[in-house]
Coordinates of C-alpha atoms and ligand atoms in Angstrom, one line a residue:
M8 CA 9.6 -11.6 23.3
T9 CA 7.6 -10.9 20.1
R10 CA 7.5 -7.0 19.0
L11 CA 4.2 -5.9 17.8
L12 CA 5.5 -3.8 14.8
E13 CA 2.1 -1.0 14.8
A14 CA 1.8 1.3 12.3
K15 CA 0.0 4.1 14.0
G16 CA 2.9 5.9 15.6
V17 CA 5.0 5.6 12.2
A18 CA 2.2 6.7 10.1
A19 CA 1.3 9.9 12.3
E20 CA 5.0 10.8 12.1
I21 CA 5.2 10.7 8.3
R22 CA 2.1 12.7 8.3
S23 CA 3.5 15.3 10.5
E24 CA 6.6 15.2 8.2
V25 CA 4.6 15.9 5.3
A26 CA 2.7 18.7 7.0
R27 CA 6.2 20.4 7.6
G28 CA 7.1 19.7 4.2
A29 CA 4.0 21.0 2.5
A30 CA 4.3 24.5 4.7
E31 CA 7.9 24.7 3.1
V32 CA 6.4 23.9 -0.2
A33 CA 3.5 26.6 0.5
A34 CA 6.5 29.2 1.4
V35 CA 8.3 28.8 -1.9
A36 CA 5.7 28.1 -4.2
G37 CA 2.6 30.0 -2.9
R38 CA 0.5 27.1 -2.9
P39 CA 0.3 23.7 -0.8
P40 CA 1.2 20.3 -2.7
G41 CA -2.2 19.4 -4.3
L42 CA -3.8 15.9 -4.7
A43 CA -6.5 15.0 -7.2
A44 CA -8.6 11.9 -6.5
V45 CA -10.7 10.5 -9.1
L46 CA -13.6 8.2 -8.4
V47 CA -15.7 6.8 -10.9
G48 CA -19.2 5.2 -9.5
D49 CA -20.7 4.7 -6.2
D50 CA -19.3 2.0 -4.7
P51 CA -19.4 2.4 -1.1
A52 CA -15.8 1.0 -0.1
S53 CA -14.1 3.2 -2.6
R54 CA -16.0 6.4 -1.6
V55 CA -14.8 5.7 2.0
Y56 CA -11.2 5.2 0.7
V57 CA -11.3 8.5 -1.4
G58 CA -12.8 10.3 1.4
S59 CA -10.2 9.3 4.1
K60 CA -7.5 10.1 1.5
T61 CA -8.7 13.6 1.1
R62 CA -9.4 14.3 4.4
A63 CA -5.8 13.2 5.6
C64 CA -4.6 15.6 2.7
V65 CA -6.4 18.5 4.2
E66 CA -5.2 17.5 7.8
A67 CA -1.4 17.6 6.6
G68 CA -1.9 21.1 4.9
L69 CA -2.1 19.7 1.6
A70 CA -5.0 20.7 -1.3
G71 CA -7.1 17.5 -1.3
L72 CA -9.7 17.5 -4.3
S73 CA -11.9 15.0 -5.1
H74 CA -13.6 14.5 -8.6
L75 CA -16.6 12.2 -8.0
L76 CA -18.0 11.0 -11.5
P77 CA -21.1 8.9 -12.4
A78 CA -20.8 5.2 -13.1
A79 CA -21.5 6.1 -16.7
T80 CA -18.7 7.9 -17.3
T81 CA -17.3 7.2 -20.7
A82 CA -13.6 6.6 -21.6
D83 CA -13.4 9.8 -23.3
E84 CA -14.6 11.8 -20.5
L85 CA -12.2 10.2 -18.2
R86 CA -9.2 10.8 -20.6
A87 CA -10.0 14.2 -20.9
L88 CA -10.2 14.8 -16.9
I89 CA -6.6 13.0 -16.5
E90 CA -5.3 15.3 -19.3
Q91 CA -7.0 18.4 -17.6
L92 CA -5.2 17.3 -14.3
N93 CA -1.9 16.4 -16.0
A94 CA -2.0 20.0 -17.3
D95 CA -3.0 21.6 -14.0
P96 CA -0.3 23.4 -12.3
K97 CA -1.7 23.5 -9.1
I98 CA -1.8 19.6 -9.2
D99 CA 1.2 17.5 -8.1
G100 CA -0.5 14.1 -7.6
I101 CA -3.3 12.5 -9.6
L102 CA -4.7 9.1 -8.1
V103 CA -7.7 7.3 -9.9
Q104 CA -9.3 5.0 -7.4
L105 CA -9.5 1.5 -8.6
P106 CA -11.3 -0.9 -9.4
L107 CA -12.8 1.4 -12.4
P108 CA -16.1 0.1 -13.7
A109 CA -15.6 -2.7 -16.3
H110 CA -16.4 -0.7 -19.5
L111 CA -13.5 1.5 -18.7
P112 CA -10.0 0.4 -20.1
T113 CA -8.2 0.8 -16.8
R114 CA -4.4 0.3 -17.9
E115 CA -4.7 2.6 -20.9
L116 CA -6.2 5.3 -18.8
L117 CA -3.6 4.8 -15.9
E118 CA -0.7 5.0 -18.5
R119 CA -2.5 8.3 -20.0
M120 CA -1.4 10.1 -16.5
S121 CA 1.6 11.9 -16.5
P122 CA 4.3 9.8 -14.6
E123 CA 5.8 12.9 -12.7
K124 CA 2.0 12.9 -11.3
D125 CA 1.3 9.2 -10.6
V126 CA 1.8 9.2 -6.8
D127 CA 0.4 5.9 -6.8
G128 CA 3.5 4.4 -8.6
F129 CA 1.3 2.0 -11.2
H130 CA 2.4 3.8 -14.3
P131 CA 4.9 1.6 -16.5
V132 CA 7.6 4.4 -16.2
N133 CA 7.6 4.3 -12.4
V134 CA 7.6 0.6 -12.5
G135 CA 10.5 0.8 -14.8
R136 CA 12.4 3.2 -12.5
L137 CA 12.0 1.1 -9.3
W138 CA 13.5 -1.6 -11.0
N139 CA 16.2 0.6 -12.5
D140 CA 17.2 2.2 -9.2
E141 CA 16.0 5.7 -10.5
A142 CA 13.9 8.2 -8.5
G143 CA 10.4 8.0 -9.2
F144 CA 7.1 6.8 -7.3
V145 CA 6.6 3.7 -5.5
P146 CA 3.3 2.1 -4.7
C147 CA 2.1 3.2 -1.4
T148 CA 1.4 0.0 0.7
P149 CA 5.3 -1.6 0.1
A150 CA 6.7 1.9 0.3
G151 CA 5.2 2.1 3.7
I152 CA 6.0 -1.4 4.9
V153 CA 9.7 -0.5 4.1
E154 CA 9.5 3.1 6.0
S155 CA 7.9 1.2 9.1
L156 CA 10.6 -1.5 9.3
R157 CA 13.1 1.0 9.1
R158 CA 11.5 3.4 11.7
H159 CA 11.0 0.2 13.9
G160 CA 15.0 -0.3 13.9
I161 CA 14.9 -3.3 11.7
S162 CA 17.9 -3.5 9.6
L163 CA 16.9 -5.3 6.0
A164 CA 20.4 -5.5 4.4
G165 CA 21.3 -9.1 4.1
M166 CA 18.1 -10.4 5.0
N167 CA 16.5 -13.5 3.2
A168 CA 13.1 -11.9 2.4
V169 CA 10.2 -14.1 0.7
V170 CA 7.4 -12.2 -0.5
V171 CA 4.3 -14.2 -0.9
G172 CA 2.0 -12.8 -3.8
R173 CA 3.0 -11.2 -7.2
S174 CA 0.4 -8.3 -7.7
T175 CA 1.5 -5.4 -9.4
I176 CA 0.1 -3.2 -6.4
V177 CA 1.7 -5.2 -3.6
G178 CA 4.1 -8.4 -4.4
K179 CA 6.3 -7.3 -7.2
P180 CA 7.1 -3.5 -6.0
M181 CA 7.4 -5.1 -2.3
A182 CA 10.2 -7.0 -3.9
G183 CA 11.8 -4.4 -5.8
L184 CA 12.0 -2.4 -2.8
L185 CA 13.5 -5.1 -0.6
L186 CA 16.0 -5.9 -3.5
R187 CA 17.0 -1.9 -3.3
E188 CA 17.2 -2.5 0.3
N189 CA 20.0 -5.2 -0.3
C190 CA 17.4 -8.2 0.8
T191 CA 18.0 -11.2 -1.0
V192 CA 14.7 -11.8 -2.1
T193 CA 12.1 -14.7 -3.3
I194 CA 8.9 -14.0 -4.6
A195 CA 6.4 -16.9 -3.9
H196 CA 2.9 -17.3 -5.7
S197 CA 0.0 -19.7 -6.1
K198 CA 2.1 -21.8 -8.3
T199 CA 4.9 -22.3 -6.0
R200 CA 5.8 -25.8 -4.8
D201 CA 6.5 -26.5 -1.2
L202 CA 5.5 -22.9 -0.1
A203 CA 6.1 -23.6 3.4
A204 CA 9.9 -24.7 2.9
I205 CA 10.4 -21.5 0.9
C206 CA 8.9 -19.4 3.6
R207 CA 10.9 -21.0 6.3
Q208 CA 14.0 -20.0 4.7
A209 CA 12.7 -16.2 5.2
D210 CA 14.3 -13.8 8.0
L211 CA 11.6 -11.5 6.8
L212 CA 8.3 -12.7 5.6
I213 CA 5.8 -10.6 3.7
A214 CA 2.2 -12.2 3.0
A215 CA 0.3 -10.3 0.2
V216 CA -2.3 -13.0 -0.7
G217 CA -5.9 -12.4 0.4
R218 CA -6.4 -15.8 2.0
P219 CA -7.4 -15.5 5.9
G220 CA -4.8 -17.1 7.9
M221 CA -3.1 -19.0 5.0
I222 CA 0.4 -18.5 6.6
G223 CA 0.5 -20.9 9.5
A224 CA 3.5 -21.9 12.1
E225 CA 5.0 -24.4 9.6
H226 CA 5.7 -21.3 7.2
V227 CA 7.7 -19.4 9.8
K228 CA 11.2 -19.8 11.0
E229 CA 11.9 -19.2 14.6
G230 CA 12.7 -15.4 15.1
A231 CA 11.6 -14.2 11.6
V232 CA 10.0 -10.7 11.0
V233 CA 6.5 -11.1 9.7
V234 CA 4.6 -8.6 7.8
D235 CA 0.9 -9.6 6.9
V236 CA -0.4 -7.2 4.4
G237 CA -3.7 -9.1 3.9
I238 CA -7.2 -7.7 4.7
N239 CA -9.8 -10.5 4.7
R240 CA -13.4 -10.4 5.9
V241 CA -14.3 -13.5 7.8
E242 CA -17.9 -14.4 8.0
N243 CA -17.3 -18.1 9.6
R244 CA -17.6 -17.8 13.3
K245 CA -15.4 -20.8 13.9
L246 CA -12.7 -19.7 11.7
A247 CA -12.8 -15.8 13.0
E248 CA -12.9 -17.2 16.6
R249 CA -9.4 -19.1 15.9
L250 CA -7.8 -16.1 13.9
V251 CA -8.5 -13.7 16.3
G252 CA -7.3 -16.0 19.4
G253 CA -10.6 -15.7 21.2
D254 CA -10.1 -11.9 21.7
A255 CA -13.5 -11.0 23.3
K256 CA -13.6 -7.5 21.8
R257 CA -13.1 -8.7 18.4
M258 CA -15.9 -11.1 18.9
G259 CA -18.0 -8.6 20.3
A260 CA -17.5 -6.5 16.8
F261 CA -18.1 -9.9 15.0
A262 CA -21.6 -10.3 16.9
E263 CA -22.5 -6.6 16.0
K264 CA -21.0 -6.6 12.2
G265 CA -21.3 -10.4 11.1
Y266 CA -17.5 -10.4 10.2
V267 CA -14.1 -9.7 11.4
L268 CA -11.1 -8.3 9.4
V269 CA -8.1 -10.7 9.6
G270 CA -4.8 -10.8 7.8
D271 CA -3.3 -13.6 5.6
V272 CA -1.3 -14.7 8.7
D273 CA -2.6 -17.1 11.4
F274 CA -1.7 -14.5 14.0
P275 CA -2.2 -16.7 17.1
A276 CA 0.1 -19.6 15.9
V277 CA 2.5 -17.6 14.2
A278 CA 3.3 -14.8 16.8
P279 CA 5.0 -17.0 19.5
K280 CA 7.7 -18.1 16.6
S281 CA 8.4 -14.7 15.3
S282 CA 10.8 -12.0 16.7
A283 CA 8.3 -9.1 15.4
I284 CA 4.8 -9.1 13.5
T285 CA 2.3 -6.6 12.2
P286 CA -1.0 -6.9 13.6
V287 CA -4.1 -7.0 11.2
P288 CA -5.7 -4.6 11.5
G289 CA -3.2 -1.7 12.6
G290 CA 0.0 -3.1 10.9
V291 CA 0.2 -2.1 7.4
G292 CA -3.1 -0.3 6.5
P293 CA -2.3 3.4 8.2
L294 CA 1.0 3.5 6.2
T295 CA -0.7 3.3 2.8
V296 CA -2.3 6.6 3.1
A297 CA 0.6 8.3 4.8
M298 CA 2.9 7.4 2.1
L299 CA 0.3 8.7 -0.6
L300 CA 0.8 12.1 1.2
A301 CA 4.7 11.6 1.2
N302 CA 4.8 10.8 -2.4
T303 CA 2.4 13.9 -3.2
L304 CA 4.9 16.0 -1.2
T305 CA 7.7 14.5 -2.9
S306 CA 6.2 15.5 -6.3
A307 CA 5.7 19.1 -5.4
R308 CA 9.2 19.3 -3.8
R309 CA 10.6 18.1 -7.3
R310 CA 8.6 20.7 -9.1
F311 CA 9.9 23.3 -7.3
G312 CA 13.5 21.9 -7.1
L313 CA 13.4 21.4 -3.3
E314 CA 14.0 17.6 -3.6
P315 CA 17.9 16.6 -3.6
A316 CA 18.7 14.3 -6.5
R317 CA 18.9 10.9 -5.3
K318 CA 17.8 7.2 -5.9
Ligands
LIG9 P1 -4.0 -10.1 -5.7 O1 -5.3 -11.0 -5.6 O2 -3.9 -9.2 -6.9 O3 -2.8 -11.0 -5.6 C1 -2.8 -12.2 -4.7 C2 -1.3 -12.9 -4.9 O4 -1.4 -13.9 -4.1 C3 -1.0 -13.4 -6.5 O5 -0.1 -13.1 -6.7 C4 -1.5 -14.9 -6.1 O6 -0.7 -15.8 -7.0 C5 -1.0 -15.2 -4.8 N1 -1.7 -16.5 -4.3 C6 -2.8 -16.9 -4.2 N2 -3.2 -18.0 -3.6 C7 -1.8 -18.0 -3.2 C8 -1.5 -19.4 -2.6 N3 -2.2 -20.6 -2.2 N4 -0.2 -19.8 -2.4 C9 0.7 -18.7 -2.6 N5 0.6 -17.6 -3.2 C10 -0.7 -17.4 -3.5 O7 -3.8 -9.5 -4.3 P2 -3.3 -7.9 -3.6 O8 -1.8 -8.1 -3.9 O9 -4.0 -6.5 -4.5 O10 -3.5 -7.8 -2.2 C11 -3.1 -8.8 -1.4 C12 -3.6 -8.7 0.0 O11 -3.2 -7.4 0.5 C13 -5.4 -8.8 0.1 O12 -6.1 -9.2 1.3 C14 -5.6 -7.1 -0.2 O13 -6.8 -6.9 0.5 C15 -4.4 -6.7 0.8 N6 -4.3 -5.3 0.6 C16 -3.9 -4.6 1.7 C17 -3.6 -3.2 1.5 C18 -3.2 -2.6 2.8 O14 -3.2 -1.1 2.5 N7 -3.0 -3.2 4.1 C19 -3.3 -2.5 0.1 C20 -3.1 -3.6 -0.7 C21 -3.7 -4.8 -0.7 P3 -0.8 -15.7 -8.7 O15 -0.3 -14.7 -9.0 O16 0.2 -17.1 -8.9 O17 -2.4 -15.8 -9.0

């Protein structure tokens, strides 16, 4: 019997733990943990993301502040804002919503952020800390996946894990975290030869590619645990129908919006072979915001000496 690894319950659990922790910080520090979200430009999807992150902060008792800047904001103006937030004693976490407009030097601006407030875990100091087994911040999506697997009772130590995708945001930190959890880790990418054979060695297969349904039954060992990070918009009706397994409700949504969201895994083909699998949507997405709140709380707890020293 295949288990469906849904994120909703785990994310709600994390959020309520964060709310308890935030109240503790407020009692000690006289203020709740604070997250500042910076958005440049008016990309509608980015606005939705930033809105939902700051709303989630407020719901968990954190202070969530948005800095909404015009698309024409200069690098100097953004540098000044980041410096100001670095120095602000009420702010524990800074998040710069990506992508930034093309005229802005993304890497340089992210590196200007204090690593102690980099709750997205993208600063090179935090990347190094992950691989050095030191306390830092780990990007929220892979951190949430490990947390969800743990809370679903899946024991990672000793597993053969294959991560398909090597991005800085998902694939590489995912591999680093799984290594920390004592998995034997392989990272695959677009130049990997015989991807299916590599994937079939996986007890734990993580797909973070951005190609609808590319992981098929031929990539999956019988009984593997499969985590699908991909979120892809499919506008082709035939492909949509196949990847949602003819689900009438989701095809109803297709008729209304003209697309469905699917993962990188061909769910109808892979689910019967796997012992546990995440759905798309609802398997990974909700964990990302929950971990952002958890990282902001951790930052505040460190600032006020409430966090035990650990890896
Ligand atoms: P990137 O585009 O940055 O990286 C994609 C990776 O997939 C690259 O490493 C690339 O390899 C690899 N790849 C591409 N084609 C193939 C192929 N045919 N075979 C094997 N590997 C391949 O994407 P992200 O990591 O940012 O995101 C991946 C997916 O996860 C996307 O769908 C994204 O929307 C989703 N996502 C979901 C989140 C959530 O909260 N649920 C959060 C973040 C992302 P190479 O390096 O060789 O080019």
